[in-house]
GROMACS .gro file of C-alpha atoms in nm:
model
  389
    1UNK     CA    1   0.000   0.000   0.000
    2UNK     CA    2   0.110   0.357  -0.063
    3UNK     CA    3  -0.022   0.687   0.066
    4UNK     CA    4   0.108   1.039   0.104
    5UNK     CA    5   0.085   1.065   0.485
    6UNK     CA    6   0.066   0.788   0.744
    7UNK     CA    7  -0.096   0.906   1.067
    8UNK     CA    8  -0.016   0.691   1.370
    9UNK     CA    9  -0.291   0.731   1.627
   10UNK     CA   10  -0.667   0.755   1.584
   11UNK     CA   11  -0.737   1.001   1.862
   12UNK     CA   12  -0.866   1.354   1.802
   13UNK     CA   13  -0.535   1.500   1.681
   14UNK     CA   14  -0.470   1.226   1.425
   15UNK     CA   15  -0.830   1.231   1.305
   16UNK     CA   16  -0.834   1.611   1.280
   17UNK     CA   17  -0.519   1.605   1.070
   18UNK     CA   18  -0.665   1.335   0.845
   19UNK     CA   19  -0.982   1.535   0.789
   20UNK     CA   20  -0.798   1.859   0.713
   21UNK     CA   21  -0.570   1.677   0.468
   22UNK     CA   22  -0.872   1.517   0.304
   23UNK     CA   23  -1.026   1.861   0.249
   24UNK     CA   24  -0.702   1.967   0.078
   25UNK     CA   25  -0.697   1.657  -0.144
   26UNK     CA   26  -0.402   1.496   0.035
   27UNK     CA   27  -0.418   1.120   0.097
   28UNK     CA   28  -0.362   0.967   0.439
   29UNK     CA   29  -0.406   0.642   0.628
   30UNK     CA   30  -0.481   0.639   1.002
   31UNK     CA   31  -0.344   0.353   1.216
   32UNK     CA   32  -0.513   0.301   1.553
   33UNK     CA   33  -0.404   0.048   1.818
   34UNK     CA   34  -0.752   0.009   1.970
   35UNK     CA   35  -1.109  -0.008   1.843
   36UNK     CA   36  -1.326   0.295   1.776
   37UNK     CA   37  -1.547   0.201   2.072
   38UNK     CA   38  -1.246   0.191   2.304
   39UNK     CA   39  -1.121   0.532   2.193
   40UNK     CA   40  -1.466   0.682   2.244
   41UNK     CA   41  -1.495   0.530   2.592
   42UNK     CA   42  -1.209   0.744   2.725
   43UNK     CA   43  -1.319   1.044   2.932
   44UNK     CA   44  -1.115   1.351   2.845
   45UNK     CA   45  -1.119   1.730   2.855
   46UNK     CA   46  -1.396   1.950   2.726
   47UNK     CA   47  -1.266   2.308   2.682
   48UNK     CA   48  -1.187   2.412   2.324
   49UNK     CA   49  -0.983   2.723   2.246
   50UNK     CA   50  -1.087   2.945   1.957
   51UNK     CA   51  -0.809   2.796   1.744
   52UNK     CA   52  -0.943   2.443   1.792
   53UNK     CA   53  -1.297   2.562   1.719
   54UNK     CA   54  -1.171   2.719   1.398
   55UNK     CA   55  -0.993   2.401   1.291
   56UNK     CA   56  -1.310   2.196   1.347
   57UNK     CA   57  -1.498   2.437   1.123
   58UNK     CA   58  -1.223   2.434   0.862
   59UNK     CA   59  -1.232   2.053   0.865
   60UNK     CA   60  -1.609   2.058   0.806
   61UNK     CA   61  -1.696   1.878   1.130
   62UNK     CA   62  -1.836   2.159   1.342
   63UNK     CA   63  -2.213   2.124   1.295
   64UNK     CA   64  -2.285   1.934   1.618
   65UNK     CA   65  -2.028   2.135   1.813
   66UNK     CA   66  -2.187   2.461   1.702
   67UNK     CA   67  -2.537   2.331   1.783
   68UNK     CA   68  -2.469   2.159   2.116
   69UNK     CA   69  -2.153   2.320   2.257
   70UNK     CA   70  -2.164   2.585   2.528
   71UNK     CA   71  -1.993   2.916   2.457
   72UNK     CA   72  -1.821   3.046   2.772
   73UNK     CA   73  -1.729   3.413   2.789
   74UNK     CA   74  -1.549   3.384   3.122
   75UNK     CA   75  -1.453   3.168   3.418
   76UNK     CA   76  -1.471   3.197   3.797
   77UNK     CA   77  -1.185   3.177   4.047
   78UNK     CA   78  -1.257   3.121   4.414
   79UNK     CA   79  -1.036   3.158   4.722
   80UNK     CA   80  -1.108   3.205   5.090
   81UNK     CA   81  -1.484   3.185   5.022
   82UNK     CA   82  -1.474   3.475   4.775
   83UNK     CA   83  -1.522   3.451   4.401
   84UNK     CA   84  -1.412   3.672   4.113
   85UNK     CA   85  -1.460   3.642   3.738
   86UNK     CA   86  -1.218   3.657   3.448
   87UNK     CA   87  -1.415   3.806   3.158
   88UNK     CA   88  -1.281   3.656   2.836
   89UNK     CA   89  -1.514   3.851   2.610
   90UNK     CA   90  -1.425   4.190   2.761
   91UNK     CA   91  -1.051   4.129   2.769
   92UNK     CA   92  -1.004   3.943   2.438
   93UNK     CA   93  -1.324   3.974   2.236
   94UNK     CA   94  -1.341   3.594   2.213
   95UNK     CA   95  -1.457   3.295   2.415
   96UNK     CA   96  -1.402   2.922   2.464
   97UNK     CA   97  -1.631   2.633   2.372
   98UNK     CA   98  -1.735   2.364   2.620
   99UNK     CA   99  -1.767   2.049   2.409
  100UNK     CA  100  -1.632   1.715   2.528
  101UNK     CA  101  -1.326   1.561   2.365
  102UNK     CA  102  -1.523   1.238   2.329
  103UNK     CA  103  -1.777   1.426   2.116
  104UNK     CA  104  -1.500   1.588   1.911
  105UNK     CA  105  -1.356   1.243   1.842
  106UNK     CA  106  -1.695   1.096   1.755
  107UNK     CA  107  -1.760   1.376   1.504
  108UNK     CA  108  -1.420   1.323   1.346
  109UNK     CA  109  -1.468   0.945   1.322
  110UNK     CA  110  -1.810   0.993   1.163
  111UNK     CA  111  -1.670   1.238   0.907
  112UNK     CA  112  -1.371   1.017   0.826
  113UNK     CA  113  -1.584   0.710   0.775
  114UNK     CA  114  -1.849   0.899   0.575
  115UNK     CA  115  -1.578   1.019   0.338
  116UNK     CA  116  -1.434   0.669   0.300
  117UNK     CA  117  -1.105   0.770   0.460
  118UNK     CA  118  -0.879   0.480   0.554
  119UNK     CA  119  -0.863   0.387   0.923
  120UNK     CA  120  -0.699   0.062   1.030
  121UNK     CA  121  -0.802  -0.045   1.381
  122UNK     CA  122  -0.637  -0.290   1.623
  123UNK     CA  123  -0.289  -0.252   1.479
  124UNK     CA  124   0.001  -0.414   1.660
  125UNK     CA  125   0.376  -0.383   1.628
  126UNK     CA  126   0.366  -0.050   1.447
  127UNK     CA  127   0.721   0.032   1.337
  128UNK     CA  128   0.854   0.341   1.163
  129UNK     CA  129   1.127   0.279   0.906
  130UNK     CA  130   1.376   0.514   0.740
  131UNK     CA  131   1.221   0.849   0.843
  132UNK     CA  132   1.551   1.024   0.766
  133UNK     CA  133   1.537   0.915   0.402
  134UNK     CA  134   1.317   1.017   0.108
  135UNK     CA  135   1.138   0.681   0.123
  136UNK     CA  136   0.998   0.625   0.474
  137UNK     CA  137   0.753   0.346   0.542
  138UNK     CA  138   0.553   0.198   0.828
  139UNK     CA  139   0.488  -0.167   0.907
  140UNK     CA  140   0.218  -0.304   1.135
  141UNK     CA  141   0.034  -0.628   1.212
  142UNK     CA  142  -0.339  -0.693   1.201
  143UNK     CA  143  -0.501  -1.034   1.229
  144UNK     CA  144  -0.160  -1.197   1.250
  145UNK     CA  145  -0.048  -1.057   0.914
  146UNK     CA  146   0.220  -0.791   0.867
  147UNK     CA  147   0.143  -0.499   0.636
  148UNK     CA  148   0.357  -0.223   0.490
  149UNK     CA  149   0.262   0.132   0.391
  150UNK     CA  150   0.506   0.339   0.187
  151UNK     CA  151   0.458   0.713   0.227
  152UNK     CA  152   0.605   1.059   0.198
  153UNK     CA  153   0.561   1.168   0.561
  154UNK     CA  154   0.463   1.022   0.899
  155UNK     CA  155   0.262   1.203   1.167
  156UNK     CA  156   0.313   1.058   1.515
  157UNK     CA  157  -0.016   1.130   1.695
  158UNK     CA  158   0.005   0.820   1.914
  159UNK     CA  159   0.034   0.969   2.260
  160UNK     CA  160   0.294   0.965   2.535
  161UNK     CA  161   0.339   0.585   2.527
  162UNK     CA  162   0.330   0.547   2.149
  163UNK     CA  163   0.608   0.435   1.918
  164UNK     CA  164   0.670   0.768   1.746
  165UNK     CA  165   0.872   0.960   2.004
  166UNK     CA  166   1.089   0.657   2.079
  167UNK     CA  167   1.175   0.631   1.711
  168UNK     CA  168   1.380   0.949   1.744
  169UNK     CA  169   1.718   0.838   1.888
  170UNK     CA  170   1.783   0.926   2.250
  171UNK     CA  171   2.101   1.101   2.137
  172UNK     CA  172   1.886   1.342   1.936
  173UNK     CA  173   1.602   1.398   2.184
  174UNK     CA  174   1.613   1.627   2.483
  175UNK     CA  175   1.329   1.584   2.731
  176UNK     CA  176   1.207   1.825   2.998
  177UNK     CA  177   0.975   1.709   3.274
  178UNK     CA  178   0.816   1.819   3.600
  179UNK     CA  179   0.605   1.571   3.798
  180UNK     CA  180   0.364   1.727   4.046
  181UNK     CA  181   0.323   1.569   4.393
  182UNK     CA  182  -0.054   1.524   4.370
  183UNK     CA  183  -0.328   1.406   4.138
  184UNK     CA  184  -0.683   1.498   4.041
  185UNK     CA  185  -0.967   1.275   4.154
  186UNK     CA  186  -1.242   1.331   3.899
  187UNK     CA  187  -1.599   1.211   3.880
  188UNK     CA  188  -1.863   1.233   3.611
  189UNK     CA  189  -2.224   1.258   3.729
  190UNK     CA  190  -2.560   1.292   3.558
  191UNK     CA  191  -2.639   1.612   3.745
  192UNK     CA  192  -2.680   1.976   3.635
  193UNK     CA  193  -2.362   2.186   3.663
  194UNK     CA  194  -2.331   2.393   3.979
  195UNK     CA  195  -2.272   2.707   3.770
  196UNK     CA  196  -2.301   2.827   3.413
  197UNK     CA  197  -1.922   2.874   3.405
  198UNK     CA  198  -1.628   2.677   3.540
  199UNK     CA  199  -1.522   2.737   3.900
  200UNK     CA  200  -1.152   2.702   3.983
  201UNK     CA  201  -1.123   2.693   4.362
  202UNK     CA  202  -0.815   2.720   4.583
  203UNK     CA  203  -0.877   2.638   4.950
  204UNK     CA  204  -0.673   2.545   5.254
  205UNK     CA  205  -0.782   2.184   5.187
  206UNK     CA  206  -0.651   2.191   4.829
  207UNK     CA  207  -0.769   2.260   4.477
  208UNK     CA  208  -1.113   2.183   4.329
  209UNK     CA  209  -1.269   2.235   3.986
  210UNK     CA  210  -1.637   2.244   3.893
  211UNK     CA  211  -1.683   2.177   3.522
  212UNK     CA  212  -1.945   2.032   3.290
  213UNK     CA  213  -2.006   1.842   2.968
  214UNK     CA  214  -2.363   1.953   2.905
  215UNK     CA  215  -2.672   2.075   3.091
  216UNK     CA  216  -2.724   1.735   3.253
  217UNK     CA  217  -2.368   1.601   3.281
  218UNK     CA  218  -2.116   1.747   3.524
  219UNK     CA  219  -1.745   1.688   3.575
  220UNK     CA  220  -1.589   1.766   3.915
  221UNK     CA  221  -1.234   1.731   4.047
  222UNK     CA  222  -1.051   1.756   4.379
  223UNK     CA  223  -0.677   1.754   4.438
  224UNK     CA  224  -0.569   1.435   4.614
  225UNK     CA  225  -0.248   1.254   4.717
  226UNK     CA  226  -0.083   1.039   4.452
  227UNK     CA  227  -0.111   0.745   4.690
  228UNK     CA  228  -0.492   0.755   4.672
  229UNK     CA  229  -0.692   0.523   4.447
  230UNK     CA  230  -1.047   0.579   4.316
  231UNK     CA  231  -1.161   0.295   4.545
  232UNK     CA  232  -1.047   0.499   4.846
  233UNK     CA  233  -1.321   0.751   4.774
  234UNK     CA  234  -1.693   0.686   4.800
  235UNK     CA  235  -1.931   0.919   4.619
  236UNK     CA  236  -2.042   1.066   4.952
  237UNK     CA  237  -1.682   1.130   5.056
  238UNK     CA  238  -1.612   1.305   4.727
  239UNK     CA  239  -1.918   1.531   4.746
  240UNK     CA  240  -1.843   1.620   5.109
  241UNK     CA  241  -1.485   1.714   5.023
  242UNK     CA  242  -1.587   1.914   4.715
  243UNK     CA  243  -1.833   2.118   4.922
  244UNK     CA  244  -1.558   2.203   5.169
  245UNK     CA  245  -1.335   2.344   4.894
  246UNK     CA  246  -1.577   2.558   4.691
  247UNK     CA  247  -1.755   2.878   4.801
  248UNK     CA  248  -2.045   2.825   5.042
  249UNK     CA  249  -2.304   2.966   4.803
  250UNK     CA  250  -2.192   2.717   4.535
  251UNK     CA  251  -2.186   2.429   4.784
  252UNK     CA  252  -2.544   2.508   4.888
  253UNK     CA  253  -2.679   2.476   4.533
  254UNK     CA  254  -2.462   2.179   4.432
  255UNK     CA  255  -2.673   1.888   4.307
  256UNK     CA  256  -2.512   1.555   4.394
  257UNK     CA  257  -2.574   1.205   4.262
  258UNK     CA  258  -2.410   0.872   4.182
  259UNK     CA  259  -2.088   0.891   3.983
  260UNK     CA  260  -2.090   0.720   3.644
  261UNK     CA  261  -1.709   0.740   3.614
  262UNK     CA  262  -1.438   0.797   3.873
  263UNK     CA  263  -1.063   0.816   3.813
  264UNK     CA  264  -0.741   0.974   3.939
  265UNK     CA  265  -0.508   1.150   3.698
  266UNK     CA  266  -0.146   1.233   3.789
  267UNK     CA  267  -0.020   1.576   3.685
  268UNK     CA  268   0.297   1.636   3.488
  269UNK     CA  269   0.457   1.888   3.255
  270UNK     CA  270   0.662   1.731   2.975
  271UNK     CA  271   0.819   1.846   2.648
  272UNK     CA  272   1.050   1.669   2.407
  273UNK     CA  273   1.267   1.851   2.156
  274UNK     CA  274   1.280   1.840   1.860
  275UNK     CA  275   0.930   1.750   1.742
  276UNK     CA  276   1.059   1.640   1.402
  277UNK     CA  277   1.314   1.390   1.279
  278UNK     CA  278   1.346   1.374   0.905
  279UNK     CA  279   1.000   1.297   0.769
  280UNK     CA  280   0.856   1.203   1.108
  281UNK     CA  281   0.658   1.470   1.293
  282UNK     CA  282   0.539   1.444   1.654
  283UNK     CA  283   0.201   1.589   1.750
  284UNK     CA  284   0.011   1.623   2.076
  285UNK     CA  285   0.089   1.395   2.371
  286UNK     CA  286   0.362   1.221   2.171
  287UNK     CA  287   0.563   1.541   2.214
  288UNK     CA  288   0.427   1.719   2.520
  289UNK     CA  289   0.203   1.686   2.826
  290UNK     CA  290   0.049   1.964   3.034
  291UNK     CA  291  -0.130   1.945   3.368
  292UNK     CA  292  -0.504   1.987   3.307
  293UNK     CA  293  -0.536   2.304   3.514
  294UNK     CA  294  -0.520   2.538   3.215
  295UNK     CA  295  -0.730   2.323   2.976
  296UNK     CA  296  -0.445   2.304   2.725
  297UNK     CA  297  -0.396   1.931   2.651
  298UNK     CA  298  -0.620   1.889   2.346
  299UNK     CA  299  -0.562   2.250   2.248
  300UNK     CA  300  -0.184   2.221   2.227
  301UNK     CA  301  -0.234   1.912   2.011
  302UNK     CA  302  -0.462   2.119   1.788
  303UNK     CA  303  -0.195   2.386   1.745
  304UNK     CA  304   0.053   2.116   1.637
  305UNK     CA  305  -0.200   1.995   1.381
  306UNK     CA  306  -0.243   2.352   1.255
  307UNK     CA  307   0.130   2.388   1.189
  308UNK     CA  308   0.169   2.040   1.038
  309UNK     CA  309  -0.141   2.063   0.820
  310UNK     CA  310  -0.031   2.397   0.676
  311UNK     CA  311   0.322   2.266   0.623
  312UNK     CA  312   0.195   1.963   0.430
  313UNK     CA  313  -0.059   2.164   0.234
  314UNK     CA  314   0.205   2.419   0.133
  315UNK     CA  315   0.435   2.136   0.027
  316UNK     CA  316   0.183   1.947  -0.184
  317UNK     CA  317  -0.016   2.238  -0.326
  318UNK     CA  318   0.243   2.515  -0.355
  319UNK     CA  319   0.578   2.334  -0.354
  320UNK     CA  320   0.693   2.528  -0.048
  321UNK     CA  321   0.925   2.353   0.199
  322UNK     CA  322   0.943   2.627   0.463
  323UNK     CA  323   0.657   2.492   0.677
  324UNK     CA  324   0.806   2.143   0.686
  325UNK     CA  325   1.154   2.273   0.766
  326UNK     CA  326   1.025   2.494   1.047
  327UNK     CA  327   0.751   2.269   1.191
  328UNK     CA  328   0.931   2.184   1.514
  329UNK     CA  329   1.045   2.542   1.572
  330UNK     CA  330   0.696   2.686   1.524
  331UNK     CA  331   0.514   2.419   1.720
  332UNK     CA  332   0.753   2.434   2.016
  333UNK     CA  333   0.736   2.814   2.037
  334UNK     CA  334   0.363   2.790   2.112
  335UNK     CA  335   0.390   2.470   2.318
  336UNK     CA  336   0.627   2.631   2.568
  337UNK     CA  337   0.389   2.924   2.617
  338UNK     CA  338   0.105   2.681   2.686
  339UNK     CA  339   0.331   2.488   2.923
  340UNK     CA  340   0.408   2.810   3.109
  341UNK     CA  341   0.041   2.897   3.148
  342UNK     CA  342  -0.053   2.548   3.269
  343UNK     CA  343   0.238   2.547   3.515
  344UNK     CA  344   0.139   2.894   3.640
  345UNK     CA  345  -0.225   2.799   3.699
  346UNK     CA  346  -0.120   2.476   3.870
  347UNK     CA  347   0.122   2.646   4.108
  348UNK     CA  348  -0.127   2.927   4.171
  349UNK     CA  349  -0.421   2.710   4.276
  350UNK     CA  350  -0.285   2.391   4.435
  351UNK     CA  351  -0.136   2.320   4.773
  352UNK     CA  352   0.206   2.155   4.764
  353UNK     CA  353   0.328   1.922   5.042
  354UNK     CA  354   0.645   2.126   5.105
  355UNK     CA  355   0.484   2.471   5.104
  356UNK     CA  356   0.594   2.708   5.377
  357UNK     CA  357   0.371   2.977   5.536
  358UNK     CA  358   0.555   3.227   5.314
  359UNK     CA  359   0.469   3.025   5.003
  360UNK     CA  360   0.101   3.023   5.100
  361UNK     CA  361   0.106   3.400   5.151
  362UNK     CA  362   0.259   3.442   4.806
  363UNK     CA  363  -0.022   3.233   4.652
  364UNK     CA  364  -0.279   3.447   4.830
  365UNK     CA  365  -0.107   3.766   4.714
  366UNK     CA  366  -0.094   3.639   4.354
  367UNK     CA  367  -0.466   3.562   4.360
  368UNK     CA  368  -0.544   3.901   4.513
  369UNK     CA  369  -0.334   4.070   4.243
  370UNK     CA  370  -0.519   3.877   3.973
  371UNK     CA  371  -0.853   3.972   4.129
  372UNK     CA  372  -0.770   4.344   4.142
  373UNK     CA  373  -0.551   4.403   3.838
  374UNK     CA  374  -0.699   4.446   3.490
  375UNK     CA  375  -0.371   4.377   3.312
  376UNK     CA  376  -0.326   4.048   3.499
  377UNK     CA  377  -0.682   3.946   3.412
  378UNK     CA  378  -0.625   4.030   3.047
  379UNK     CA  379  -0.308   3.821   3.038
  380UNK     CA  380  -0.491   3.524   3.190
  381UNK     CA  381  -0.785   3.565   2.951
  382UNK     CA  382  -0.556   3.580   2.646
  383UNK     CA  383  -0.382   3.259   2.748
  384UNK     CA  384  -0.701   3.077   2.844
  385UNK     CA  385  -0.889   3.143   2.519
  386UNK     CA  386  -0.570   3.049   2.333
  387UNK     CA  387  -0.275   3.241   2.196
  388UNK     CA  388  -0.277   3.295   1.819
  389UNK     CA  389  -0.116   3.034   1.597
   0.00000   0.00000   0.00000
């Protein structure tokens, strides 16, 4: 088999790239290790920056997002039982879209399959060959049979544990990482959200986040020790702890109910450089991880796809090589800014085990400055809705 671009990974970033390439008349094949049902069963983030919203529209897969997504013009920050609002619309003239990553992925799968785009599920032993040459190819196994795809370029959209990053020799890669000493216990419940906008809460007991997927499906988180397991927390224990960490007026109107999903996610910041090796390009979690505090995980993957899609389109349609040559440079420039924002929000709102009384006072002062300073609010709003590509 031959195609122009092999995309390793059938998550939202790989699917979005495939759909954008399809619109430009560029052939691709998507290789996915799991089944479609498995990919869609994963619970992920739900805040889309304006750039991601624009890419969905450009890819022709925005109809359900535009009809069912929730436009948020701001967000709420709470500390010491007081709440203040960051007004995205006033400070930036834009907003974010609340639309679950699972729904994004479903829309992209539906579009890919409706267009007859090639997706190979349940692939094993995916191996990237000769990416530093003009004739790269990928081999994989399905049903006990090995297959080969010759191609021009390879997009590694296969996540942190995928094969793509490891294909780049360790002597070439430089990796940067910070592991945070806590996790997020999250639950999904079929209850109405406690507020029309997200509430980020910093309390003496630790961080909490009140989020949502739709008008009848809520997503809540509390900071917890890394030693905890989901089984350590009953639903009642979770709701009781959440109420202690959010403002009293929010706790009083909180609607509780049985959880339909409960999990603990560790937090880390991670970047690998470069994001390109020959004709292999890394995208999304294959190249970088952010803590979820700033809602940047899917959105940084989307910015990678923006740069790679435009690079490939310029190559095939205009004969320009600049985008391909500068992909890693351009992608990393924006990635590091998103990493900074996610790190800043994480350190601002969480309690760390080794914090001193001075450290806590600095957190309180930073929050007070953000509450009272228009320039600080504008900077946060600009980063939250998404820096320009």
